[in-house]
Short mmCIF file of C-alpha atoms in Angstrom, two decimals:
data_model
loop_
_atom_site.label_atom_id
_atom_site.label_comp_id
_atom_site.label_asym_id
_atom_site.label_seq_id
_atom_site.Cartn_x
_atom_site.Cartn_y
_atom_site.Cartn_z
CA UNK A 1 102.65 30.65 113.61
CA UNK A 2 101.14 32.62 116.42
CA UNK A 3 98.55 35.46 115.29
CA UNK A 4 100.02 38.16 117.54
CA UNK A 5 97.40 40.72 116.51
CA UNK A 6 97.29 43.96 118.99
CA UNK A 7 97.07 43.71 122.57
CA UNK A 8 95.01 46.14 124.78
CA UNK A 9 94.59 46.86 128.23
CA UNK A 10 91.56 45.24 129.97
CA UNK A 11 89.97 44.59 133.23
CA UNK A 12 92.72 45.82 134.53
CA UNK A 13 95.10 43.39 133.02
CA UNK A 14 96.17 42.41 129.51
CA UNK A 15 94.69 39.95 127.26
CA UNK A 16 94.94 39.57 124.28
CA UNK A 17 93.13 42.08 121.40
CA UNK A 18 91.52 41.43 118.01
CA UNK A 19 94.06 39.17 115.98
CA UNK A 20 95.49 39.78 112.41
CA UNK A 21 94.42 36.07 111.47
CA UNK A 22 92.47 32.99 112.79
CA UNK A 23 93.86 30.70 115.15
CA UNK A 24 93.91 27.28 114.19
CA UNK A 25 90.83 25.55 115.47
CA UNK A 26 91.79 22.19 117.58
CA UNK A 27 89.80 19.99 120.58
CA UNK A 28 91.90 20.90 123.68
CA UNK A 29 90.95 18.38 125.42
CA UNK A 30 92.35 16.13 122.06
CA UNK A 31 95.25 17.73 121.88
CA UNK A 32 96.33 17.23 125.05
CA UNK A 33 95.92 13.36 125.51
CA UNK A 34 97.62 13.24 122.21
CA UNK A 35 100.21 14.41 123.93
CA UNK A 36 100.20 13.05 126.90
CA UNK A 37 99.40 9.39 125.20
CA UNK A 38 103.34 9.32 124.41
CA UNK A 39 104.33 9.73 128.25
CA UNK A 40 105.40 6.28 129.94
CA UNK A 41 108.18 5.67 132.98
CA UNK A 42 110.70 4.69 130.11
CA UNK A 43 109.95 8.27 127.96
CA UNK A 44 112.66 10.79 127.41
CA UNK A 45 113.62 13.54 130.15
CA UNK A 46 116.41 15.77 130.23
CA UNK A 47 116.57 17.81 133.07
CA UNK A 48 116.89 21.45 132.71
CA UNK A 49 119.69 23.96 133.36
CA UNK A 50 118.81 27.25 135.04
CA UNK A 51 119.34 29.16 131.77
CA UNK A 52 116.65 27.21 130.25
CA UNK A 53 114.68 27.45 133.45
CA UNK A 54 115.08 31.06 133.51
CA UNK A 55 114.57 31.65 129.30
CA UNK A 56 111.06 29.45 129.80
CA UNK A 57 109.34 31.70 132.84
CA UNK A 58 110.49 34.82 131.63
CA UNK A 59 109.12 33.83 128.21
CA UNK A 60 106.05 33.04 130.17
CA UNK A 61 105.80 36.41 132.05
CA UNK A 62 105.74 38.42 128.70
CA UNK A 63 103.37 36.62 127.40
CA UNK A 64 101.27 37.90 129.98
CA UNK A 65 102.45 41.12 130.12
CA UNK A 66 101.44 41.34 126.10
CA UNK A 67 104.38 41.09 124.51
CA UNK A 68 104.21 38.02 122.40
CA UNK A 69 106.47 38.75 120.01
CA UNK A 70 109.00 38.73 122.25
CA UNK A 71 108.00 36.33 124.34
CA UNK A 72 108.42 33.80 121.47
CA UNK A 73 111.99 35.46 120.70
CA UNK A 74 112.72 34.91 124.84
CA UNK A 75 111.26 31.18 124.67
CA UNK A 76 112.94 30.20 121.46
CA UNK A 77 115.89 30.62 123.71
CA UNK A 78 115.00 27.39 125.63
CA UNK A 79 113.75 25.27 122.66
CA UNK A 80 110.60 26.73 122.95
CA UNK A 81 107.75 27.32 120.88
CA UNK A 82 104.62 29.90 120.60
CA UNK A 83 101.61 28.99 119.17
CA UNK A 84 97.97 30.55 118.57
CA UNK A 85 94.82 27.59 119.32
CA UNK A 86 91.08 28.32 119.11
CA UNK A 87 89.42 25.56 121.19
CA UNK A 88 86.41 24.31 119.10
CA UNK A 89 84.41 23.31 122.47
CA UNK A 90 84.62 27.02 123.84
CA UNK A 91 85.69 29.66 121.32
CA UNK A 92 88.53 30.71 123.43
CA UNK A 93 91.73 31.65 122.22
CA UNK A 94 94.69 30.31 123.90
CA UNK A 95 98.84 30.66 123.55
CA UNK A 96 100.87 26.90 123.83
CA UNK A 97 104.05 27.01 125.09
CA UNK A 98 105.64 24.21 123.99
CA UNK A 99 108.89 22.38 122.89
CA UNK A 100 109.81 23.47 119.74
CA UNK A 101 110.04 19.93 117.90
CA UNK A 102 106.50 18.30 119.23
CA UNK A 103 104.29 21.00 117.90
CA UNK A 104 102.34 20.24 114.47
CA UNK A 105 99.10 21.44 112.73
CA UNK A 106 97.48 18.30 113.61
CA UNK A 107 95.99 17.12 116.89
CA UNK A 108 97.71 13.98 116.88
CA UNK A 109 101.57 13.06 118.16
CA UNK A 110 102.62 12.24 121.61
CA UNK A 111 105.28 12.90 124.05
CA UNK A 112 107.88 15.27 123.81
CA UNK A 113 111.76 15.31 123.21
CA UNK A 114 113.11 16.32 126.52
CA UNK A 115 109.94 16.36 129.12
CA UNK A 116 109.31 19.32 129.81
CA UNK A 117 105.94 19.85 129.15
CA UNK A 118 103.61 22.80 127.89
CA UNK A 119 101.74 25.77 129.38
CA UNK A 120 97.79 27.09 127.80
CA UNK A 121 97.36 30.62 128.70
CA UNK A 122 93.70 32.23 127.90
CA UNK A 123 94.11 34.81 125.64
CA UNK A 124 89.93 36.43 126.08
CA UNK A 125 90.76 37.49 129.66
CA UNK A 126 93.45 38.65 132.09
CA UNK A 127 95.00 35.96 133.31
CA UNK A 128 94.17 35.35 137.35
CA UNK A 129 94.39 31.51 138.40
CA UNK A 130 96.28 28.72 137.41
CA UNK A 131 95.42 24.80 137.33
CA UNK A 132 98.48 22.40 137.43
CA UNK A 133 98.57 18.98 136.45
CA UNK A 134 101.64 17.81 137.35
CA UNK A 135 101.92 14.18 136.87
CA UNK A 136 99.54 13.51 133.48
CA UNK A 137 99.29 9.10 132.81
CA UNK A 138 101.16 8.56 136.23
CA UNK A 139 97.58 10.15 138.08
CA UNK A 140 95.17 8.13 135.00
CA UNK A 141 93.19 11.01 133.27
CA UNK A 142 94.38 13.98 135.44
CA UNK A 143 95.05 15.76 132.64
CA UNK A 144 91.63 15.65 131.04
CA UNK A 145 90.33 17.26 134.68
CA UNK A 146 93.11 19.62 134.30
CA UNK A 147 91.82 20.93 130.82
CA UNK A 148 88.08 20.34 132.10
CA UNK A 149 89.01 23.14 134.89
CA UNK A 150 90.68 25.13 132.40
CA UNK A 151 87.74 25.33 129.66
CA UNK A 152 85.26 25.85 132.83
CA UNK A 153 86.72 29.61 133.81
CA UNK A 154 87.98 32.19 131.95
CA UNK A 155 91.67 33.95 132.92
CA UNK A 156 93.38 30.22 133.69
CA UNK A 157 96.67 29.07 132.59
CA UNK A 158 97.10 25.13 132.34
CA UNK A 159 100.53 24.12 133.07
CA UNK A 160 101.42 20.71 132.17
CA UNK A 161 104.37 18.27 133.17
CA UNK A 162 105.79 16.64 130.20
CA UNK A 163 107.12 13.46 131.25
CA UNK A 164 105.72 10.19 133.74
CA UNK A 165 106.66 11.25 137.08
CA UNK A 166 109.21 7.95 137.12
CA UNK A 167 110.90 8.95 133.68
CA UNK A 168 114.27 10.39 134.37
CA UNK A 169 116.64 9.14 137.36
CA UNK A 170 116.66 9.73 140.44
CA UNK A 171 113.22 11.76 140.76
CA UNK A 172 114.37 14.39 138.48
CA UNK A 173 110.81 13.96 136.51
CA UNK A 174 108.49 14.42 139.43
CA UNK A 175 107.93 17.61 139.06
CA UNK A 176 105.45 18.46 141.97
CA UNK A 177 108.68 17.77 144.32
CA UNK A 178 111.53 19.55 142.15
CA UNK A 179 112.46 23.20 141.75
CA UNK A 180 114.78 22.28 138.82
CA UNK A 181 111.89 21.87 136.31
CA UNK A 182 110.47 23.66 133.70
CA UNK A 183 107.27 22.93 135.63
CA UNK A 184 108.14 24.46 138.37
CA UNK A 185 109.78 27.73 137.04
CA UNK A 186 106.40 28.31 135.51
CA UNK A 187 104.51 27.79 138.53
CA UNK A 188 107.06 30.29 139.96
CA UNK A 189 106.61 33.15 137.48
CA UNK A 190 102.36 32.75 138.39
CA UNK A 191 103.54 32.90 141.90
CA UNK A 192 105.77 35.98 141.28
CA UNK A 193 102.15 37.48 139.53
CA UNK A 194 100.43 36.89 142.78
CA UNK A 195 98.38 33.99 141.03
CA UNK A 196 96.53 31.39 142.87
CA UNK A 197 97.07 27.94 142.01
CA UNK A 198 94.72 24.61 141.41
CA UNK A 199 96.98 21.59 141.57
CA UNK A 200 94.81 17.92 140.85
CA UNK A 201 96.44 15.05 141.08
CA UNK A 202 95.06 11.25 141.49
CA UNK A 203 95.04 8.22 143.92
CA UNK A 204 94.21 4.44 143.63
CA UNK A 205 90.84 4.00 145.02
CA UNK A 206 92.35 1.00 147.82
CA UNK A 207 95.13 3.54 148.81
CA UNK A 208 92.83 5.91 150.48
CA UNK A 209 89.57 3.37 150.80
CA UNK A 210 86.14 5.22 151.36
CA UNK A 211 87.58 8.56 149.81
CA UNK A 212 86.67 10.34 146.44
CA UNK A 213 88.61 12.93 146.83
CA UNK A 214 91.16 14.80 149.62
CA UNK A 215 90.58 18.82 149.48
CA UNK A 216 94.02 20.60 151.02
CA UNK A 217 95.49 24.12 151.01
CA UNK A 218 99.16 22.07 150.72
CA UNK A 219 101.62 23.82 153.36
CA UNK A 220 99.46 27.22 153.33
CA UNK A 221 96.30 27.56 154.45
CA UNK A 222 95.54 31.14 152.25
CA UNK A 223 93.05 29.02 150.12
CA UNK A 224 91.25 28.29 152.95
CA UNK A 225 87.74 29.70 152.01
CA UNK A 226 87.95 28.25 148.54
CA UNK A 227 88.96 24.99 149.69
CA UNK A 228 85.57 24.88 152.07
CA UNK A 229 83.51 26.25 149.53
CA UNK A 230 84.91 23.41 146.92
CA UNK A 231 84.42 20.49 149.76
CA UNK A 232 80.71 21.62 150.36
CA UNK A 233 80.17 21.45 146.63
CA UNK A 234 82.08 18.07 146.32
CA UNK A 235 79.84 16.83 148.99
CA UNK A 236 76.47 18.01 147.67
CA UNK A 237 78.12 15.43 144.31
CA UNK A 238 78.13 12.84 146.77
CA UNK A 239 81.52 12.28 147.12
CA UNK A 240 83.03 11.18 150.29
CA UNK A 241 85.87 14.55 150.95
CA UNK A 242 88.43 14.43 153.17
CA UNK A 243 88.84 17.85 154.09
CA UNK A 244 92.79 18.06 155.33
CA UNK A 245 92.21 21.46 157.63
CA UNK A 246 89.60 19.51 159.58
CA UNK A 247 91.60 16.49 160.26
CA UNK A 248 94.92 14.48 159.09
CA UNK A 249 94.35 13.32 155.42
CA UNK A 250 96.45 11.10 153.04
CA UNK A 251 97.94 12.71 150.60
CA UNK A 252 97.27 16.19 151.87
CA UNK A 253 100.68 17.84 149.73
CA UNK A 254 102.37 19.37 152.44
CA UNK A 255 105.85 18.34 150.63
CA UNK A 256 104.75 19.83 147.36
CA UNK A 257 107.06 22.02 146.52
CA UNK A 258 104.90 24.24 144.32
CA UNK A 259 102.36 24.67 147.54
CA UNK A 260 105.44 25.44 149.60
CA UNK A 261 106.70 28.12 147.50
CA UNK A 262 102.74 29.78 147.29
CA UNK A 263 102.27 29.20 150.93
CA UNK A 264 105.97 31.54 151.20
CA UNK A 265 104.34 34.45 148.99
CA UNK A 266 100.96 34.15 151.04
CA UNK A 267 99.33 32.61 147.26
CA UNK A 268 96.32 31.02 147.79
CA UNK A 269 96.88 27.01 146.82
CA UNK A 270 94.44 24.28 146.37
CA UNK A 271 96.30 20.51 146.52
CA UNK A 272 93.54 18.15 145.26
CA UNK A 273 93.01 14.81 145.07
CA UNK A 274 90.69 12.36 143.19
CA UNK A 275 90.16 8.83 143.46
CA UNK A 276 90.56 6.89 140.25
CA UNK A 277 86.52 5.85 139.97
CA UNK A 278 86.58 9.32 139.69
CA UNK A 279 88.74 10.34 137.22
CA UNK A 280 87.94 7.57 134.96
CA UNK A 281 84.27 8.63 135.37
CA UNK A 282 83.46 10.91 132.72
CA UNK A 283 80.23 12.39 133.94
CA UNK A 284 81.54 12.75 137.63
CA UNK A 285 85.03 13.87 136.20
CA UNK A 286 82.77 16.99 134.45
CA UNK A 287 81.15 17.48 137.61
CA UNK A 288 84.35 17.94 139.51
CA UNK A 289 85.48 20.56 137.19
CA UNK A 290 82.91 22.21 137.04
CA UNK A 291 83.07 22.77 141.12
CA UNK A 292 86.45 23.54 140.72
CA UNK A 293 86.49 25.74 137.94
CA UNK A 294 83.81 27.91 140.01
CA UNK A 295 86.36 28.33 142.74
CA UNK A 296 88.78 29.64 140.16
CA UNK A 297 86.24 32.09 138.48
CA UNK A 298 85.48 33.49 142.03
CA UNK A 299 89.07 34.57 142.52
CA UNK A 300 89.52 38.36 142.23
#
């Protein structure tokens, strides 16, 4: 069950106050790829109707407003499910969002029954900035740099797709270029909050040859100083950046439509890019995060 406990004003924000019992203590990281080890192109995915779409960001939204009791009871209303973590690597308390019938006490299962993924939201600070991980096993190990950036700064919300990009028919599963995902109504409610947005996503190392990693602000360009500052620090890693406001780049998410719908509210949004040798790399995969979770913890 989720330890609602009393919520208090801080910072200017909410986050979440002393709670009436522990949270279960799990790996995040763990947890996760549990998860996201029972995603494949054949899994399940049912796409969403706007009820559900609707039930699932306004769930979201009073959450962070500190109202989790009702946020469950709004959530519940799309098969959703509330739940109170303590991640053993950083003593941080986070909420899951989740469907209702692939949560458990352990950190083991996989997949999901209808795709549509799970949010983290850092309950020791307000939240400010978002990281997005959009297509976990399609992009190898983009989830474990999504969580990586996550545990790095405090204030993030992780929102995770639930399903291989190619699940589903007809594209309904990609979720970086749908507006009729769970996904993406998440996204939208951060949006709504004025929250800037991390998106990481991966490439093949021969379809982009001599490139670790492509640094974009997507359709917008109101990340711009935080997408220089994380290309200098990229660089000073060693790894080769292609910096999309400095000249045409693969892969540079203009089509995303989560990018698209920041760049309309004036929401700073990062589109990243790693190469595989990267994101397979576990040392250089730490030092990524690190980069980019100091982008994220610079963010008023």
């Amino acid at each position: 069950m989720f330890a609602t406990g009393l919520w208090r004003e801080h910072g200017g924000g909410r986050s979440a106050g002393l709670p009436t019992g522990r949270y279960p203590g799990v790996d995040l990281e763990e947890r996760i790829t549990a998860f996201t080890s029972g995603l494949d192109r054949h899994g399940r995915y049912r796409q969403p109707d706007r009820e559900e779409r609707r039930a699932a960001a306004e769930g979201l939204g009073l959450l962070l407003d500190g109202r989790p009791r009702e946020a469950g009871k709004r959530l519940a209303g799309a098969g959703l499910h509330l739940t109170g973590l303590t991640d053993r690597a950083t003593g941080r308390r986070y909420a899951e969002i989740s469907e209702a019938a692939d949560t458990g006490d352990s950190d083991s299962g996989g997949g999901s029954v209808r795709g549509w993924g799970r949010a983290y939201v850092d309950l020791s600070a307000p939240a400010r900035w978002s990281v997005q991980v959009p297509h976990p096993v399609a992009d190898t190990d983009s989830e474990r740099l999504g969580v990586g950036v996550l545990r790095g700064a405090s204030g993030g919300v992780l929102v995770l797709a639930g399903a291989h990009r190619e699940a589903g028919e007809d594209g309904a599963a990609d979720v970086a270029h749908r507006r009729d995902t769970v996904f993406h109504a998440l996204c939208d409610e951060l949006v709504d909050r004025r929250m800037p947005g991390i998106q990481v996503h991966g490439f093949a190392d021969d379809s982009v040859p001599g490139t670790d990693a492509v640094v974009s602000t997507g359709r917008g360009r109101h990340g711009l100083p935080q997408a220089r500052g994380l290309a200098r620090a990229l660089r000073a890693q060693g790894l080769e950046v292609c910096r999309a406001w400095a000249r045409s780049c693969e892969l540079e998410g203009r089509t995303n439509v989560q990018g698209r719908r920041a760049a309309a509210e004036e929401v700073p949004f990062l589109h990243l890019e790693f190469s595989r040798s990267v994101r397979t790399d576990r040392e250089r995969t730490e030092q990524v995060a690190a980069a980019t979770a100091a982008v994220a913890a610079d963010w008023p």
